[in-house]
Short mmCIF file of C-alpha atoms and ligand atoms in Angstrom, two decimals:
data_model
loop_
_atom_site.label_atom_id
_atom_site.label_comp_id
_atom_site.label_asym_id
_atom_site.label_seq_id
_atom_site.Cartn_x
_atom_site.Cartn_y
_atom_site.Cartn_z
CA MET A 139 0.07 -0.12 -0.15
CA LEU A 140 1.29 3.17 -0.71
CA LEU A 141 0.49 6.44 1.21
CA LEU A 142 0.60 9.80 0.36
CA HIS A 143 1.67 13.20 3.27
CA LEU A 144 2.13 15.71 0.86
CA THR A 145 1.63 19.88 2.31
CA ASP A 146 2.15 22.86 -0.02
CA VAL A 147 0.83 20.58 -2.89
CA ASP A 148 -2.36 19.58 -4.53
CA GLU A 149 -2.10 15.76 -3.13
CA SER A 150 -5.19 14.43 -4.68
CA ARG A 151 -3.52 15.45 -8.37
CA TRP A 152 -1.55 13.19 -7.00
CA GLY A 153 -3.02 10.89 -5.29
CA ASN A 154 -5.30 10.35 -8.44
CA ALA A 155 -2.74 9.75 -11.52
CA TYR A 156 -0.88 7.61 -8.83
CA ALA A 157 -4.33 5.02 -8.60
CA GLU A 158 -4.92 5.12 -12.27
CA ALA A 159 -0.61 3.97 -12.16
CA LEU A 160 -0.39 1.39 -9.81
CA GLY A 161 -3.77 -0.21 -10.97
CA THR A 162 -5.51 -2.09 -7.93
CA TYR A 163 -1.85 -1.46 -5.51
CA PRO A 164 -3.39 0.63 -3.47
CA VAL A 165 -3.37 3.96 -2.52
CA VAL A 166 -4.20 6.18 0.56
CA ARG A 167 -4.23 9.13 2.20
CA ARG A 168 -4.65 10.68 5.56
CA GLY A 169 -7.30 10.43 6.84
CA ASP A 170 -8.57 6.89 4.31
CA ASP A 171 -9.58 4.38 6.78
CA PHE A 172 -6.22 1.78 6.38
CA ASN A 173 -3.69 0.40 8.38
CA PRO A 174 -0.26 2.07 9.32
CA ALA A 175 1.19 -0.71 9.04
CA ASP A 176 0.40 -2.09 5.21
CA ILE A 177 2.24 1.08 4.09
CA GLU A 178 5.04 -0.33 2.80
CA TYR A 179 5.70 2.93 0.91
CA ILE A 180 4.79 6.40 1.68
CA PHE A 181 5.45 9.49 -0.78
CA VAL A 182 5.94 12.78 0.81
CA TRP A 183 7.03 16.52 1.15
CA LYS A 184 7.35 18.47 4.24
CA PRO A 185 5.51 15.57 6.49
CA LYS A 186 4.81 16.66 9.58
CA ALA A 187 5.63 15.31 13.33
CA ASP A 188 3.24 11.81 12.95
CA ALA A 189 3.98 11.30 9.29
CA PHE A 190 5.87 8.13 9.83
CA ASP A 191 4.19 6.79 13.30
CA GLY A 192 2.83 3.21 13.07
CA LEU A 193 4.35 2.46 9.56
CA THR A 194 5.64 -0.97 10.93
CA GLY A 195 6.15 -2.79 7.40
CA LEU A 196 7.47 0.36 5.45
CA LYS A 197 9.60 -0.66 2.71
CA ALA A 198 11.07 2.85 1.29
CA VAL A 199 10.60 7.07 1.72
CA LEU A 200 9.96 8.82 -0.86
CA SER A 201 10.47 11.76 -1.40
CA LEU A 202 9.16 14.15 -4.07
CA GLY A 203 11.85 16.49 -3.63
CA ALA A 204 15.10 16.40 -5.83
CA GLY A 205 16.90 17.99 -2.37
CA VAL A 206 15.91 15.89 0.82
CA ASP A 207 18.09 18.52 3.38
CA ALA A 208 14.49 18.81 5.23
CA LEU A 209 13.38 15.45 5.36
CA LEU A 210 16.92 14.39 6.73
CA LYS A 211 16.09 16.84 10.05
CA HIS A 212 12.81 14.76 10.49
CA PRO A 213 12.88 13.64 13.70
CA ASN A 214 10.74 10.64 13.40
CA LEU A 215 12.46 9.74 9.50
CA PRO A 216 12.70 5.33 10.25
CA ASP A 217 15.49 3.41 9.26
CA VAL A 218 14.64 2.51 5.59
CA PRO A 219 15.94 3.74 1.91
CA ILE A 220 14.83 6.99 0.83
CA VAL A 221 14.68 7.94 -2.75
CA ARG A 222 14.67 11.07 -4.13
CA PHE A 223 13.16 12.53 -7.46
CA VAL A 224 15.00 12.90 -10.31
CA ASP A 225 14.21 13.29 -13.53
CA ASP A 226 14.49 14.85 -17.07
CA GLN A 227 11.74 17.39 -17.35
CA LEU A 228 12.96 18.72 -13.42
CA SER A 229 16.41 18.74 -15.16
CA GLN A 230 15.17 20.67 -18.34
CA GLN A 231 13.38 22.94 -16.28
CA MET A 232 16.37 23.88 -14.42
CA THR A 233 18.48 24.31 -16.89
CA ASP A 234 16.07 26.33 -18.59
CA TYR A 235 16.97 28.69 -15.19
CA VAL A 236 20.18 28.69 -15.95
CA VAL A 237 20.11 29.54 -19.20
CA ALA A 238 18.22 32.38 -18.91
CA HIS A 239 19.74 33.20 -16.16
CA VAL A 240 23.75 33.07 -17.57
CA THR A 241 22.46 34.52 -20.98
CA MET A 242 20.93 37.73 -19.60
CA HIS A 243 24.11 38.12 -17.31
CA HIS A 244 26.70 37.64 -20.01
CA ARG A 245 25.01 40.19 -21.86
CA ARG A 246 24.85 42.55 -18.74
CA PHE A 247 20.65 42.97 -18.92
CA THR A 248 20.32 44.62 -15.31
CA ARG A 249 22.99 47.16 -16.33
CA PHE A 250 20.83 47.79 -20.25
CA ALA A 251 17.47 47.71 -17.64
CA ALA A 252 18.50 50.49 -15.25
CA ASP A 253 20.02 52.33 -18.43
CA GLN A 254 16.59 52.34 -19.77
CA LYS A 255 15.26 53.50 -16.84
CA ALA A 256 17.22 56.28 -17.19
CA ARG A 257 17.25 57.30 -20.80
CA ALA A 258 20.96 56.72 -20.52
CA TRP A 259 22.33 55.88 -24.40
CA ARG A 260 25.92 54.30 -22.95
CA GLN A 261 27.28 51.65 -25.28
CA PHE A 262 30.06 48.67 -24.09
CA TYR A 263 30.22 45.85 -25.90
CA PRO A 264 29.95 42.30 -23.23
CA PRO A 265 33.51 39.12 -24.19
CA ILE A 266 31.90 36.52 -26.53
CA SER A 267 30.28 33.39 -25.16
CA SER A 268 33.67 31.21 -25.77
CA GLU A 269 35.77 33.69 -23.66
CA THR A 270 33.41 34.03 -20.67
CA SER A 271 33.31 31.63 -18.35
CA VAL A 272 30.11 29.84 -15.79
CA GLY A 273 31.12 27.91 -12.91
CA ILE A 274 28.51 25.55 -11.77
CA MET A 275 28.92 24.40 -7.91
CA GLY A 276 27.37 20.70 -7.84
CA LEU A 277 27.98 18.74 -10.96
CA GLY A 278 25.12 16.03 -10.15
CA VAL A 279 22.12 15.17 -12.55
CA LEU A 280 21.40 19.30 -12.41
CA GLY A 281 24.26 20.15 -12.76
CA GLN A 282 25.82 18.05 -15.55
CA ASP A 283 22.46 19.00 -17.53
CA ALA A 284 22.70 22.43 -17.30
CA ALA A 285 27.15 21.90 -18.08
CA ARG A 286 25.82 20.77 -21.10
CA ARG A 287 24.24 23.29 -22.45
CA LEU A 288 26.12 25.28 -21.48
CA ARG A 289 28.73 24.03 -23.71
CA ALA A 290 26.38 24.19 -26.59
CA LEU A 291 26.29 27.75 -26.43
CA ASP A 292 30.31 27.90 -26.55
CA PHE A 293 30.14 29.28 -23.33
CA THR A 294 33.82 28.11 -21.09
CA VAL A 295 32.25 25.53 -19.01
CA ARG A 296 34.28 24.50 -15.35
CA GLY A 297 32.41 22.22 -12.25
CA TRP A 298 32.84 21.48 -8.62
CA SER A 299 31.80 18.59 -7.61
CA ARG A 300 32.91 16.95 -4.30
CA SER A 301 33.79 13.63 -5.99
CA PRO A 302 36.57 14.31 -9.22
CA LYS A 303 34.80 14.09 -12.73
CA SER A 304 36.12 13.89 -15.65
CA ILE A 305 33.33 15.54 -18.26
CA GLU A 306 33.59 16.07 -22.07
CA GLY A 307 33.92 20.24 -22.51
CA VAL A 308 34.13 20.94 -18.84
CA GLU A 309 37.24 21.62 -16.37
CA CYS A 310 36.88 19.96 -13.50
CA PHE A 311 37.00 20.85 -10.11
CA ALA A 312 37.07 18.95 -7.03
CA GLY A 313 37.00 18.91 -2.79
CA PRO A 314 37.73 21.84 -0.88
CA GLY A 315 41.36 22.28 -2.33
CA GLN A 316 40.36 22.54 -5.33
CA PHE A 317 38.09 25.58 -4.24
CA GLU A 318 39.84 28.27 -5.26
CA ALA A 319 41.27 27.38 -8.27
CA PHE A 320 37.43 26.25 -9.52
CA LEU A 321 36.69 30.46 -8.91
CA ALA A 322 39.89 32.07 -9.89
CA GLU A 323 38.92 31.81 -13.39
CA THR A 324 35.01 31.84 -12.86
CA ASP A 325 33.19 34.67 -14.02
CA ILE A 326 29.05 33.19 -13.71
CA LEU A 327 28.37 31.52 -10.46
CA VAL A 328 25.49 29.08 -10.31
CA ASP A 329 25.23 26.56 -7.38
CA LEU A 330 23.12 23.45 -8.24
CA LEU A 331 24.83 21.66 -5.16
CA PRO A 332 22.27 20.29 -2.36
CA LEU A 333 22.00 21.68 1.14
CA THR A 334 24.73 19.59 3.71
CA PRO A 335 26.40 20.65 6.88
CA ASP A 336 29.80 20.93 3.75
CA THR A 337 27.59 23.78 1.89
CA THR A 338 25.73 25.50 4.19
CA GLY A 339 26.52 28.75 3.69
CA ILE A 340 29.07 28.18 1.21
CA LEU A 341 27.63 31.84 -1.09
CA ASN A 342 29.40 34.16 1.27
CA MET A 343 31.63 37.21 0.86
CA GLU A 344 34.82 35.46 0.86
CA THR A 345 34.04 33.27 -1.71
CA PHE A 346 32.85 36.05 -3.87
CA ARG A 347 36.21 37.72 -3.88
CA LYS A 348 37.58 34.58 -5.24
CA LEU A 349 35.62 35.07 -8.74
CA ARG A 350 37.71 36.26 -11.92
CA ARG A 351 37.31 40.04 -12.00
CA GLY A 352 37.66 42.20 -14.92
CA ARG A 353 36.26 39.79 -17.90
CA LEU A 354 32.92 41.28 -17.44
CA GLU A 355 31.78 44.68 -17.13
CA ASP A 356 30.09 45.46 -13.62
CA GLY A 357 31.90 42.65 -12.37
CA PRO A 358 31.32 38.74 -11.46
CA VAL A 359 27.78 37.26 -10.78
CA ILE A 360 26.31 34.44 -9.03
CA ILE A 361 22.80 32.16 -10.03
CA THR A 362 21.91 30.43 -7.32
CA ALA A 363 18.48 27.80 -7.72
CA ALA A 364 19.63 25.37 -4.53
CA ARG A 365 18.51 25.91 -1.57
CA GLY A 366 19.39 28.92 0.07
CA GLY A 367 20.46 27.15 3.35
CA HIS A 368 23.69 27.90 0.70
CA GLN A 369 23.63 31.84 1.05
CA ARG A 370 24.77 34.42 3.41
CA GLU A 371 22.35 37.48 2.04
CA ALA A 372 23.35 40.79 4.32
CA ASP A 373 27.21 39.52 2.02
CA ILE A 374 24.95 38.82 -1.13
CA VAL A 375 23.81 42.16 -0.16
CA ALA A 376 26.33 43.96 0.48
CA ALA A 377 28.55 42.64 -2.09
CA LEU A 378 25.36 43.50 -4.78
CA GLN A 379 26.42 47.02 -3.19
CA ASP A 380 30.39 47.45 -3.33
CA GLY A 381 30.49 45.75 -6.42
CA THR A 382 32.25 42.42 -5.52
CA LEU A 383 29.03 41.61 -7.59
CA GLY A 384 28.44 42.56 -10.75
CA ALA A 385 24.95 41.31 -10.13
CA ALA A 386 22.81 37.78 -9.07
CA SER A 387 19.52 36.00 -9.45
CA LEU A 388 18.05 34.25 -6.54
CA ASP A 389 15.97 32.05 -7.28
CA VAL A 390 16.36 30.44 -3.33
CA PHE A 391 16.21 32.29 0.18
CA GLU A 392 17.27 31.89 3.65
CA VAL A 393 13.84 32.09 4.65
CA GLU A 394 10.80 31.62 2.01
CA PRO A 395 9.06 33.49 1.10
CA LEU A 396 11.58 36.79 0.89
CA PRO A 397 10.54 38.69 3.46
CA GLN A 398 8.99 42.05 2.75
CA ASP A 399 11.97 43.91 4.30
CA SER A 400 14.23 42.31 2.44
CA PRO A 401 17.18 44.82 0.04
CA LEU A 402 17.10 42.02 -2.03
CA TRP A 403 13.78 43.05 -3.69
CA SER A 404 14.95 46.23 -3.93
CA LEU A 405 18.41 46.17 -5.65
CA GLU A 406 18.70 47.04 -9.28
CA ASN A 407 21.83 44.63 -10.01
CA CYS A 408 19.43 41.22 -8.86
CA PHE A 409 16.57 39.40 -10.22
CA VAL A 410 14.66 37.57 -7.05
CA THR A 411 12.05 34.92 -8.15
CA PRO A 412 10.41 32.88 -6.04
CA HIS A 413 11.75 28.80 -5.43
CA ILE A 414 10.37 28.50 -9.56
CA ALA A 415 13.48 27.22 -11.10
CA ALA A 416 11.94 23.49 -11.80
CA ILE A 417 9.19 22.17 -10.17
CA SER A 418 8.27 18.63 -9.75
CA ASN A 419 5.54 16.97 -12.44
CA PRO A 420 2.70 14.82 -11.27
CA ARG A 421 2.96 13.43 -14.81
CA THR A 422 5.90 12.74 -15.28
CA GLY A 423 7.74 12.05 -11.11
CA VAL A 424 4.01 9.79 -11.28
CA ARG A 425 5.16 7.66 -14.05
CA TYR A 426 8.70 7.33 -12.06
CA PHE A 427 7.63 6.25 -8.79
CA SER A 428 5.39 3.69 -10.06
CA LYS A 429 8.11 2.01 -11.43
CA ILE A 430 10.22 1.95 -9.40
CA ILE A 431 7.59 0.68 -6.52
CA SER A 432 6.58 -1.83 -9.41
CA ASP A 433 9.86 -2.88 -9.72
CA HIS A 434 11.01 -2.72 -6.25
CA ARG A 435 7.91 -5.55 -5.64
CA SER A 436 9.44 -7.19 -8.11
CA GLY A 437 12.54 -7.58 -6.60
CA LYS A 438 14.08 -5.36 -8.28
CA PRO A 439 16.37 -2.77 -6.09
CA LEU A 440 15.76 0.76 -5.26
CA VAL A 441 17.37 3.00 -7.86
CA ASN A 442 18.63 6.87 -7.28
CA VAL A 443 18.64 5.98 -3.72
CA VAL A 444 19.68 8.63 -0.75
CA ASP A 445 23.13 8.17 0.83
CA ARG A 446 22.47 9.49 4.00
CA ASP A 447 25.74 9.22 5.37
CA ARG A 448 26.63 12.53 2.47
CA GLY A 449 23.41 14.08 3.39
CA TYR A 450 22.51 13.84 -0.19
P1 NDP B 1469 22.90 15.38 -7.20
O1 NDP B 1469 22.97 14.82 -6.03
O2 NDP B 1469 22.36 14.54 -7.95
O3 NDP B 1469 23.68 16.49 -7.40
C1 NDP B 1469 25.10 17.19 -5.84
C2 NDP B 1469 26.24 17.70 -6.53
O4 NDP B 1469 26.66 18.23 -5.89
C3 NDP B 1469 27.08 16.28 -6.58
O5 NDP B 1469 27.89 17.10 -7.71
C4 NDP B 1469 28.63 16.46 -5.65
O6 NDP B 1469 29.06 15.76 -5.69
C5 NDP B 1469 27.96 18.44 -5.40
N1 NDP B 1469 28.47 18.22 -4.00
C6 NDP B 1469 27.73 17.78 -3.32
N2 NDP B 1469 28.13 18.02 -1.64
C7 NDP B 1469 29.34 18.92 -1.98
C8 NDP B 1469 30.66 19.15 -1.57
N3 NDP B 1469 30.32 19.58 -0.28
N4 NDP B 1469 30.89 19.81 -2.14
C9 NDP B 1469 31.25 20.61 -3.43
N5 NDP B 1469 30.65 19.26 -4.58
C10 NDP B 1469 29.69 18.64 -3.25
O7 NDP B 1469 22.03 16.28 -6.75
P2 NDP B 1469 20.62 17.11 -8.10
O8 NDP B 1469 21.77 17.84 -9.34
O9 NDP B 1469 19.56 16.12 -8.52
O10 NDP B 1469 20.17 18.43 -7.24
C11 NDP B 1469 20.82 18.97 -6.45
C12 NDP B 1469 20.04 19.84 -5.97
O11 NDP B 1469 19.14 21.45 -6.23
C13 NDP B 1469 19.35 19.37 -4.45
O12 NDP B 1469 19.44 18.93 -3.80
C14 NDP B 1469 18.17 20.95 -4.75
O13 NDP B 1469 18.45 21.12 -2.93
C15 NDP B 1469 18.21 21.64 -5.65
N6 NDP B 1469 16.73 22.11 -5.76
C16 NDP B 1469 16.59 22.95 -6.20
C17 NDP B 1469 15.42 23.29 -7.13
C18 NDP B 1469 14.36 24.74 -7.53
O14 NDP B 1469 14.02 24.60 -7.43
N7 NDP B 1469 15.57 25.67 -6.75
C19 NDP B 1469 14.50 22.03 -7.54
C20 NDP B 1469 15.10 21.05 -7.58
C21 NDP B 1469 16.07 20.98 -6.90
P3 NDP B 1469 29.56 14.65 -5.83
O15 NDP B 1469 29.11 13.89 -7.30
O16 NDP B 1469 30.99 14.87 -6.02
O17 NDP B 1469 28.75 13.52 -5.06
C1 OXD B 1470 13.47 20.08 -5.04
C2 OXD B 1470 12.21 21.14 -4.71
O1 OXD B 1470 14.07 20.18 -4.21
O2 OXD B 1470 11.91 21.87 -5.58
O3 OXD B 1470 12.95 19.08 -5.62
O4 OXD B 1470 13.36 22.70 -4.34
#
């Protein structure tokens, strides 16, 4: 039996789609009449404190989110495998967001938008894409997809991960020891890391000061679309004001929704979007998790299982 436990999401839409996809395999929601001991799989997003109570027959937790940082902090998380969401459409959406913001910043849209508002005719020419380097923090499912598409647009692409990688056309760096070298020739920094103790607060003034200066007029750029816990927003504001950063695009924030009094809302060189870079799609999501359930029930191993020690 599959139990759905989704907060802030249209649970009935997912429930109906699961019922259709899983056929005779029962799907239940909170409030339905069922025996908790019969639940084999639970599909969650922002589970409440009692979400796992009585689930003595549980075989796996299925996470609607690709990021599992909040789930891993659940005080009653059972000791069963956690499967996270991995989906081509999710990757495509994220890459669409990254490409849109990289190309905007490369062509200095924040500067031209400000000039237009001021009716100022100020010509300047950005470097060509091949002379502009995009550094991607996180070379996992999302980071590698973004890297591929940025390469196709002729940007110089660099990437940083925990373990060493070899990706065609991408200069790869790994671990804390190579972080400075990775930053040193990066003009546009894209954050696609998971939130773990090691990555918390990594987007801070010290990091920004290590980015390459002189290639992009006005200074280097950051694009964050992973987790707000990575960023020190007071440092981002200061860096955008003192020129350490030329511009930023932020999709995630330390506190969401972004508080009304945040200075980020009104900085001319900052794009703010409300955590919309990529959203899990019920159609492809149900197809993905239904296959995982069916395969697992027929004896195949689970895929995309979270490593709890690594934290992602
Ligand atoms: P993956 O687990 O596939 O990839 C994570 C990458 O980060 C890996 O390359 C990993 O290195 C690297 N990494 C992890 N820790 C470190 C570290 N300490 N130092 C350097 N590199 C590190 O994740 P995804 O690509 O699927 O997703 C990334 C994140 O994006 C999610 O965790 C989620 O928080 C966020 N997200 C945001 C969305 C939004 O709408 N804003 C939507 C979907 C996801 P290695 O390869 O060596 O393991
Ligand atoms: C996710 C998200 O992790 O939507 O999937 O942020």
